[in-house]
Coordinates of C-alpha atoms in Angstrom, one line a residue:
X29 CA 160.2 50.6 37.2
X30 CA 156.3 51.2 37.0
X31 CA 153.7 48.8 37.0
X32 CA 151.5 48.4 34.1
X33 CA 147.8 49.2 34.3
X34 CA 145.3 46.4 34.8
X35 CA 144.1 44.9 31.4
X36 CA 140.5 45.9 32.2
X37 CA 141.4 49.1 32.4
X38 CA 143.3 48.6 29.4
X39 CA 140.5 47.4 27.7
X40 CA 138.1 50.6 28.6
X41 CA 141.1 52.7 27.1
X42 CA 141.9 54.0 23.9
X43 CA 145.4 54.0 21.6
X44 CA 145.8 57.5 23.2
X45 CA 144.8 56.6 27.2
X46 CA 141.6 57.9 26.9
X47 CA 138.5 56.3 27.9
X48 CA 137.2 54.1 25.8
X49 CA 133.5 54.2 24.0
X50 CA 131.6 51.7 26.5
X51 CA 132.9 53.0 30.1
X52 CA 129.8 54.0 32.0
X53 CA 130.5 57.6 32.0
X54 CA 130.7 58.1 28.0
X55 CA 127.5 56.2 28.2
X56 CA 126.2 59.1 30.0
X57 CA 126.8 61.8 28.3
X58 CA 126.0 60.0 25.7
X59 CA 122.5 58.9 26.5
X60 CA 122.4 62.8 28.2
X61 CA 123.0 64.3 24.2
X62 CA 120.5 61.9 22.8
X63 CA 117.5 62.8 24.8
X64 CA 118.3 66.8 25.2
X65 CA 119.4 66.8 28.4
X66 CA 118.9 64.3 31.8
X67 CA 118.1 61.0 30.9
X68 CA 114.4 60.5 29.9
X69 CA 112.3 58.4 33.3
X70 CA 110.3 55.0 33.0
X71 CA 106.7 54.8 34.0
X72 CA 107.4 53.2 37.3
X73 CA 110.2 56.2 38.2
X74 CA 107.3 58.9 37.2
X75 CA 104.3 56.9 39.4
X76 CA 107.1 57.3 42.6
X77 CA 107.7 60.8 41.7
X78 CA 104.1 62.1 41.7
X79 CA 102.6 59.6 44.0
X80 CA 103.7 62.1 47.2
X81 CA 102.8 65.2 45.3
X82 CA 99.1 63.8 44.5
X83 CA 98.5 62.7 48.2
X84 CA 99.8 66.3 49.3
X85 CA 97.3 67.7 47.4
X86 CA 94.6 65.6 48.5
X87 CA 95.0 66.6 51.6
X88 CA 95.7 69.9 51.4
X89 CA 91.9 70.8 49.6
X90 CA 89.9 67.9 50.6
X91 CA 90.9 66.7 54.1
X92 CA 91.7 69.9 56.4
X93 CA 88.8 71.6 54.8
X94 CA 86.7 68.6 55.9
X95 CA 88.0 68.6 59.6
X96 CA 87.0 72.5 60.0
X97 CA 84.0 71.8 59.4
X98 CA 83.7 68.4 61.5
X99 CA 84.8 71.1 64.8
X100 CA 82.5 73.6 63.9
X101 CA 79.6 70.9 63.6
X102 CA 80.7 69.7 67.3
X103 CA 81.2 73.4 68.6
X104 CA 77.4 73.8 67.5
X105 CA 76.3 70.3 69.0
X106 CA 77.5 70.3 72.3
X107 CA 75.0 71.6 75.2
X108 CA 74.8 75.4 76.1
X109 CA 76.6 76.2 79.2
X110 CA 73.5 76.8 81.9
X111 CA 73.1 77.4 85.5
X112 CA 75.7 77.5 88.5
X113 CA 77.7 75.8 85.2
X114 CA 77.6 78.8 83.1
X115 CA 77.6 81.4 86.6
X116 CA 80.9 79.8 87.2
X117 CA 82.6 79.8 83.7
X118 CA 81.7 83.7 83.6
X119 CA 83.7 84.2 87.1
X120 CA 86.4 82.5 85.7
X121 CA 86.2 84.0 82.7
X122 CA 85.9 87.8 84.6
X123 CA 87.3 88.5 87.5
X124 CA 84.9 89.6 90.0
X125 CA 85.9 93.0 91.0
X126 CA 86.2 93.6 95.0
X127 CA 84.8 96.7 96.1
X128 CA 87.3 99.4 98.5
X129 CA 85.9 99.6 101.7
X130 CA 84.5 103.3 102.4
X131 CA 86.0 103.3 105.6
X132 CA 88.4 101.8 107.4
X133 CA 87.3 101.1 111.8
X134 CA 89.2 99.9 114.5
X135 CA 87.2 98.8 117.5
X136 CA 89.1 98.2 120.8
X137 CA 87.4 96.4 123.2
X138 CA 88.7 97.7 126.8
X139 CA 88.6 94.2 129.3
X140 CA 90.7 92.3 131.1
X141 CA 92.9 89.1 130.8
X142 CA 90.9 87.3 132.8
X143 CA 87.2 87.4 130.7
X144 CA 88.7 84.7 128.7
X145 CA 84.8 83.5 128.5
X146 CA 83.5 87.0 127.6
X147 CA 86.1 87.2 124.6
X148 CA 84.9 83.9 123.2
X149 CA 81.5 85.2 122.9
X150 CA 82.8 88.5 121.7
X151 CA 84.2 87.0 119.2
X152 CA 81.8 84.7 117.9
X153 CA 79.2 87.9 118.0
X154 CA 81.7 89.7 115.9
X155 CA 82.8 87.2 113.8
X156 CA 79.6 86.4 112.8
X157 CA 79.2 89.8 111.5
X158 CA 82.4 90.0 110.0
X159 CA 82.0 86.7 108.1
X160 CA 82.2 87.0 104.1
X161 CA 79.1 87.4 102.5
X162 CA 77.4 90.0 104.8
X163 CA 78.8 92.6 102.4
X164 CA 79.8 95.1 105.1
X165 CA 80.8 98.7 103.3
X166 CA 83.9 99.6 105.5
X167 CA 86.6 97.5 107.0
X168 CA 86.4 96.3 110.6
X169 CA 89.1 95.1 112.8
X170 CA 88.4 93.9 116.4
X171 CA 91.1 94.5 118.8
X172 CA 90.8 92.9 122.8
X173 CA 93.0 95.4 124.8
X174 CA 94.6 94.8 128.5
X175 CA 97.0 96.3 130.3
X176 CA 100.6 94.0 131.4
X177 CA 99.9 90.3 132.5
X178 CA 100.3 90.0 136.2
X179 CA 99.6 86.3 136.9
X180 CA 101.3 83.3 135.9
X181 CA 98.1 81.5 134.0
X182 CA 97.7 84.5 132.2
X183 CA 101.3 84.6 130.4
X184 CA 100.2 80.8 129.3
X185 CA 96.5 81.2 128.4
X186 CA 96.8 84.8 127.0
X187 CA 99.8 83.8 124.2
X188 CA 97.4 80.4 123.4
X189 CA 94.8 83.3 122.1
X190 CA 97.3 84.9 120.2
X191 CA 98.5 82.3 118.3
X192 CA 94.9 81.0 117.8
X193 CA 93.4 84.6 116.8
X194 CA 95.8 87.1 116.6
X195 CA 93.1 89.8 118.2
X196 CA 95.0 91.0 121.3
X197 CA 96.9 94.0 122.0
X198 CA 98.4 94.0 125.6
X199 CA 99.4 97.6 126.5
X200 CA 102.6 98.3 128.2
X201 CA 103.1 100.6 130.9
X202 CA 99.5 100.9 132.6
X203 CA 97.8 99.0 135.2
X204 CA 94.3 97.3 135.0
X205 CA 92.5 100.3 135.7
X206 CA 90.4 102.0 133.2
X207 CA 90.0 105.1 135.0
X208 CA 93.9 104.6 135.9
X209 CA 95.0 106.0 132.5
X210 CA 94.1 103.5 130.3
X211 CA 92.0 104.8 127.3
X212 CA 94.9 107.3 127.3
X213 CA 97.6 104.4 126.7
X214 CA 95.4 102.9 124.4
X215 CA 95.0 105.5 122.3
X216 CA 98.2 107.0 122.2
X217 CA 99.7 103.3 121.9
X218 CA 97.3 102.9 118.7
X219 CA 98.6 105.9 117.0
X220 CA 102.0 104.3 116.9
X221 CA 101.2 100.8 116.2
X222 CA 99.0 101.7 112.9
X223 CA 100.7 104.9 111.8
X224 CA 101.6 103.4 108.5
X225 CA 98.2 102.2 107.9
X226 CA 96.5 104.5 109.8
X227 CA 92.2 103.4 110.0
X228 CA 90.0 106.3 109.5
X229 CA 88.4 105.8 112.7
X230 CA 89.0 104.1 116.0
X231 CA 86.5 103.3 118.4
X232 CA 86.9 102.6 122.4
X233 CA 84.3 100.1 123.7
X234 CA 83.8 98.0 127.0
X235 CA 82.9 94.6 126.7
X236 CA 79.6 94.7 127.8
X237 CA 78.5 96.2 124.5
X238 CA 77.0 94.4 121.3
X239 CA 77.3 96.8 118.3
X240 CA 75.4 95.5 116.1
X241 CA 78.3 96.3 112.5
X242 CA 76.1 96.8 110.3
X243 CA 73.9 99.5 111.6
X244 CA 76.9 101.2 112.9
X245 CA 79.1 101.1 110.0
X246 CA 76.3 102.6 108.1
X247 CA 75.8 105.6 111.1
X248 CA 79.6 105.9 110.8
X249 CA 79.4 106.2 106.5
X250 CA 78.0 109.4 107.0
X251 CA 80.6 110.8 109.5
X252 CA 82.9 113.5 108.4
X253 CA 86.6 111.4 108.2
X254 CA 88.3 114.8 110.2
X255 CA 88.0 116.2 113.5
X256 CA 85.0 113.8 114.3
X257 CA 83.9 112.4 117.7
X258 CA 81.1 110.7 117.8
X259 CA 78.4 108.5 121.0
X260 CA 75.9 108.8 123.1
X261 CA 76.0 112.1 124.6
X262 CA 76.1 112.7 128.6
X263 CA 73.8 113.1 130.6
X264 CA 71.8 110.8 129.5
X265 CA 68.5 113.2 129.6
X266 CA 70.1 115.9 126.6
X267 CA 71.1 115.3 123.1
X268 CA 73.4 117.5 122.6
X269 CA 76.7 116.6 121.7
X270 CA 78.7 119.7 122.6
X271 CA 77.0 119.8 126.2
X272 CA 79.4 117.2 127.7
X273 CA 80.8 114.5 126.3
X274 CA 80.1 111.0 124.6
X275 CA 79.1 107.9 127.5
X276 CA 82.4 105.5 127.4
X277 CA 80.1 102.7 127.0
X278 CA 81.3 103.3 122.9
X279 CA 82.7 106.2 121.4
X280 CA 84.4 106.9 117.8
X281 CA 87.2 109.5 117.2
X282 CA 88.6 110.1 113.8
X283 CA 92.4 109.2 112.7
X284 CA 93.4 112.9 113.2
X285 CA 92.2 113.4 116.8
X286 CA 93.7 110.0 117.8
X287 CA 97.0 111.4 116.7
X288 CA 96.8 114.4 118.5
X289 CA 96.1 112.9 121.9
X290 CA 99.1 110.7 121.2
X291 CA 101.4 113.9 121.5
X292 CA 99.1 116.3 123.3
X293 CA 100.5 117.3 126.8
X294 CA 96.6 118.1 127.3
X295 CA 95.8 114.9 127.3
X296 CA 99.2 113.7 128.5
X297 CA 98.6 115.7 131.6
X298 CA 95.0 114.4 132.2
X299 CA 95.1 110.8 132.1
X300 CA 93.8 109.8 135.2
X301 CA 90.1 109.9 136.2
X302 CA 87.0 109.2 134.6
X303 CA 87.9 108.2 131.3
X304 CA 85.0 108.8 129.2
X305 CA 84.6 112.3 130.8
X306 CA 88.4 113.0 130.3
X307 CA 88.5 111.9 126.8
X308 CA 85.9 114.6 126.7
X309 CA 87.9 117.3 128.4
X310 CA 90.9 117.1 126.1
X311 CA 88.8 117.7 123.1
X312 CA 87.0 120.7 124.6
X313 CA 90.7 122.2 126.5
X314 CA 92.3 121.5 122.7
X315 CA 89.3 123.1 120.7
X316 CA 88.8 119.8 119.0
X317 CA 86.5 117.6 117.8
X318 CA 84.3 120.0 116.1
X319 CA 82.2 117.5 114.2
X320 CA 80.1 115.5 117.2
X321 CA 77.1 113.6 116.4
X322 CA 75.1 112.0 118.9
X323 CA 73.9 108.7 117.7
X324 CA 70.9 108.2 120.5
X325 CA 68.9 106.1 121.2
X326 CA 69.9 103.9 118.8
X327 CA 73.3 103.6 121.3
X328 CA 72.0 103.4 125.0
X329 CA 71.8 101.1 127.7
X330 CA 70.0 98.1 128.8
X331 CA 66.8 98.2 130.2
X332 CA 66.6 97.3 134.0
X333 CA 63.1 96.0 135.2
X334 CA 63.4 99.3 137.3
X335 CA 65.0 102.0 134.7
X336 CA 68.1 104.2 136.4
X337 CA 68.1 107.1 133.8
X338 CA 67.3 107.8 130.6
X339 CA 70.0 106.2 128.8
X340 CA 68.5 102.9 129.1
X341 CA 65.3 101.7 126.5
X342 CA 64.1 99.0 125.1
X343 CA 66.0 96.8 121.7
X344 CA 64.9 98.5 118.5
X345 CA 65.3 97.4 115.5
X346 CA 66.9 100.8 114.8
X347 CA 69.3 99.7 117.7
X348 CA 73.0 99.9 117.1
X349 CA 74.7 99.4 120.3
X350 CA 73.2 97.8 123.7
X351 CA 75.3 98.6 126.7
X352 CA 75.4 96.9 130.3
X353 CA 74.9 93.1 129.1
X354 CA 76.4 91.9 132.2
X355 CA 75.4 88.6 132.1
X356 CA 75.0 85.6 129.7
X357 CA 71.1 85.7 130.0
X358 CA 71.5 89.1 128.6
X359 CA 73.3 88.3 125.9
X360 CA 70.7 85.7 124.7
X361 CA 68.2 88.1 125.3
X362 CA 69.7 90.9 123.2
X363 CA 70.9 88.0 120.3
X364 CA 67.2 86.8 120.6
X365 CA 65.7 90.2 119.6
X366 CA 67.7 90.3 116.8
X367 CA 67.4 87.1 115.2
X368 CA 71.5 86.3 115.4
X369 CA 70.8 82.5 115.4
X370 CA 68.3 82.4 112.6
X371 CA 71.2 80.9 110.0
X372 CA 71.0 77.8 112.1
X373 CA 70.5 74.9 109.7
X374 CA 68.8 71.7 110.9
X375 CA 71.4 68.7 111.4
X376 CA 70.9 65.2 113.2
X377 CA 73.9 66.3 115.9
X378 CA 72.1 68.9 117.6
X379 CA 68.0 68.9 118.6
X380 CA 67.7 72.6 119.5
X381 CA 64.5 73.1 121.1

C-alpha cells in the first residue's frame, strides 16, 4: 500500500493536488506578472550592478589615455643617444656591410723545415699586415711550403706549428731542393689542393723577401686576372718583361696558368734546373703568359755596401718587395725604414730605448 504524502506538503497543496497559493514558486510568477516581467531590484542590488561598469569606464577614458602620455613625456625626457653610445646603437641597429675582396692571393713562401726562427718572424711581418683594421682590398693567404720531413725533430716540431697556425703545406714527393723540381711540385700541388676555391692569383716567394701587402696588393689590383705573370724582370739591367723571365726572388702567376702547368707535359718535362728561369721557359715553349708586367724597382734586391748588379737599390717608400734580407740586422733595418714598429704603445713592462 502507498505511503501518504508529508502533511507539509499537504499543506502547500490544493483539494485537486496542485500547489497551493504560498509555495515559493507561485510567488514568483506572481511577483514576475505584477511588476511586468523579472522582479523589480533594490538599491543596494543596482549600486553592485553598476559599480564594475562605472570603474570600467573610468578607466577605459581617463586612465590609459593618461599613461600614453606619461611614456611619451619620458621618451621626450630621457638623454639623446651621443658618442661611441650612439656610434654603437647605429651598428647594432645596421649591420655594417663587409666589402668582397677584389682579389683573391696566395703567397707561398719556399723554405725549409728547419728556419723554424725565420717563419716566426715571417709571420709576425705578415700578420701584422694582415691584422683587421688595415683595410687590405683583396684576400691574402700565407702559405710556408717544404718538401717531406726527413729528421726526427722535424715530425715533432713541424705538426706543433700546424696545430698552432695552420700555415704549412709540406709537399710530397720532392726533395729539399728548389732547383730540384720544387716550384714545379708546388705549383702543380696547389692547383689540386684549391681547385674548388681556386685564388685568382698565386705567388712563389723565398723567405728572404718582405712584401710589403699593401703596396703589392694594390700593384696586383691592376693586373689582368687571365694569362698574367708578373716580377722583376731578368737581367737585372732591362725592363722588359718579355726579354726573359721574372727573378724567383717573387713572382705572381694568375689561377689559369697555374692550372696549366699542373697538366702541362711542358712543364712536367722541365722541372729540374733553375727554377725561376724554368718557370720562365714553360710560359714562353707554351705561348703563355701574354700579360707580363714588370713591377721594378719597386721589387729588387738589397743593397750591398758594394752593389753586385742592378737589381739591388736603396728602400723607397715606393718599395714593394726587398729581396736578400739574410740576416736579422737586415730585417730591422728594412722594418726600420718603414716604420713597422710605430704602433708600439708605451707600457711599464717594456723600456724600449
Amino acid at each position: 500500500m502507498p505511503s501518504s504524502p508529508p502533511r507539509n506538503l499537504l499543506k502547500s497543496m490544493g483539494t485537486n493536488g496542485k500547489l497551493g497559493d504560498h509555495h515559493p514558486v507561485n510567488n514568483l510568477h506572481a511577483a514576475m506578472k505584477r511588476h511586468g516581467g523579472f522582479p523589480r531590484l533594490s538599491a543596494s542590488s543596482k549600486a553592485l550592478v553598476l559599480l564594475p561598469l562605472v570603474l570600467l569606464a573610468f578607466i577605459f577614458f581617463f586612465v590609459y589615455p593618461k599613461e600614453f602620455e606619461l611614456q611619451a613625456m619620458m621618451s621626450a625626457c630621457a638623454p639623446a643617444a651621443t658618442g661611441a653610445y650612439a656610434a654603437s646603437s647605429s651598428r647594432l641597429a645596421e649591420p655594417a656591410l663587409v666589402r668582397k675582396p677584389d682579389f683573391r692571393l696566395l703567397i707561398g713562401v719556399l723554405t725549409r723545415a728547419d728556419l723554424y726562427e725565420r717563419r716566426h718572424l715571417l709571420r709576425m711581418v705578415y700578420g701584422l699586415q694582415l691584422a683587421p683594421g688595415n683595410n687590405l682590398t683583396a684576400h691574402v693567404d700565407v702559405r710556408f711550403v717544404f718538401c717531406r720531413l726527413y729528421k726526427d725533430d722535424q715530425r715533432v716540431l713541424v705538426p706543433l706549428e700546424i696545430l698552432a697556425h695552420g700555415d704549412v703545406i709540406i709537399l710530397d714527393g720532392c726533395e729539399e731542393n728548389l732547383n730540384g723540381g720544387k716550384t714545379y711540385t708546388f705549383l702543380s700541388t696547389v692547383a689540386a689542393l684549391y681547385a674548388d676555391e681556386p685564388y685568382d692569383y698565386v705567388m712563389k716567394a723565398d723567405d728572404d723577401i718582405f712584401f710589403r701587402l699593401p703596396q703589392l696588393v694594390d700593384s696586383l689590383g691592376a693586373m689582368p686576372r687571365e694569362d698574367m705573370y708578373y716580377g722583376a724582370t731578368i737581367p737585372c739591367d732591362s725592363m722588359d718583361p718579355f726579354r726573359e723571365y721574372m727573378a724567383g726572388m717573387g713572382y705572381a702567376l694568375s689561377w689559369d696558368l697555374v692550372e696549366w702547368i699542373a697538366t702541362s707535359e711542358v712543364a712536367r718535362n722541365h722541372s729540374v734546373g733553375t727554377e725561376d728561369m724554368l718557370t720562365g721557359l714553360w710560359l714562353r715553349i707554351g705561348g703563355k703568359g701574354k700579360n707580363r708586367f714588370n713591377a721594378k724597382p719597386a721589387i729588387h734586391d738589397y743593397r750591398n755596401p758594394v752593389p753586385v748588379d742592378q737589381c739591388e737599390h736603396e728602400f723607397m717608400p715606393s718599395t714593394i718587395g726587398v729581396h736578400r734580407l739574410k740576416s736579422n740586422p737586415r730585417w730591422a733595418e728594412a722594418l726600420k725604414y718603414f716604420n713597422f714598429t710605430a704602433g708600439l704603445q708605451p707600457s711599464k713592462f717594456y723600456k724600449i730605448d
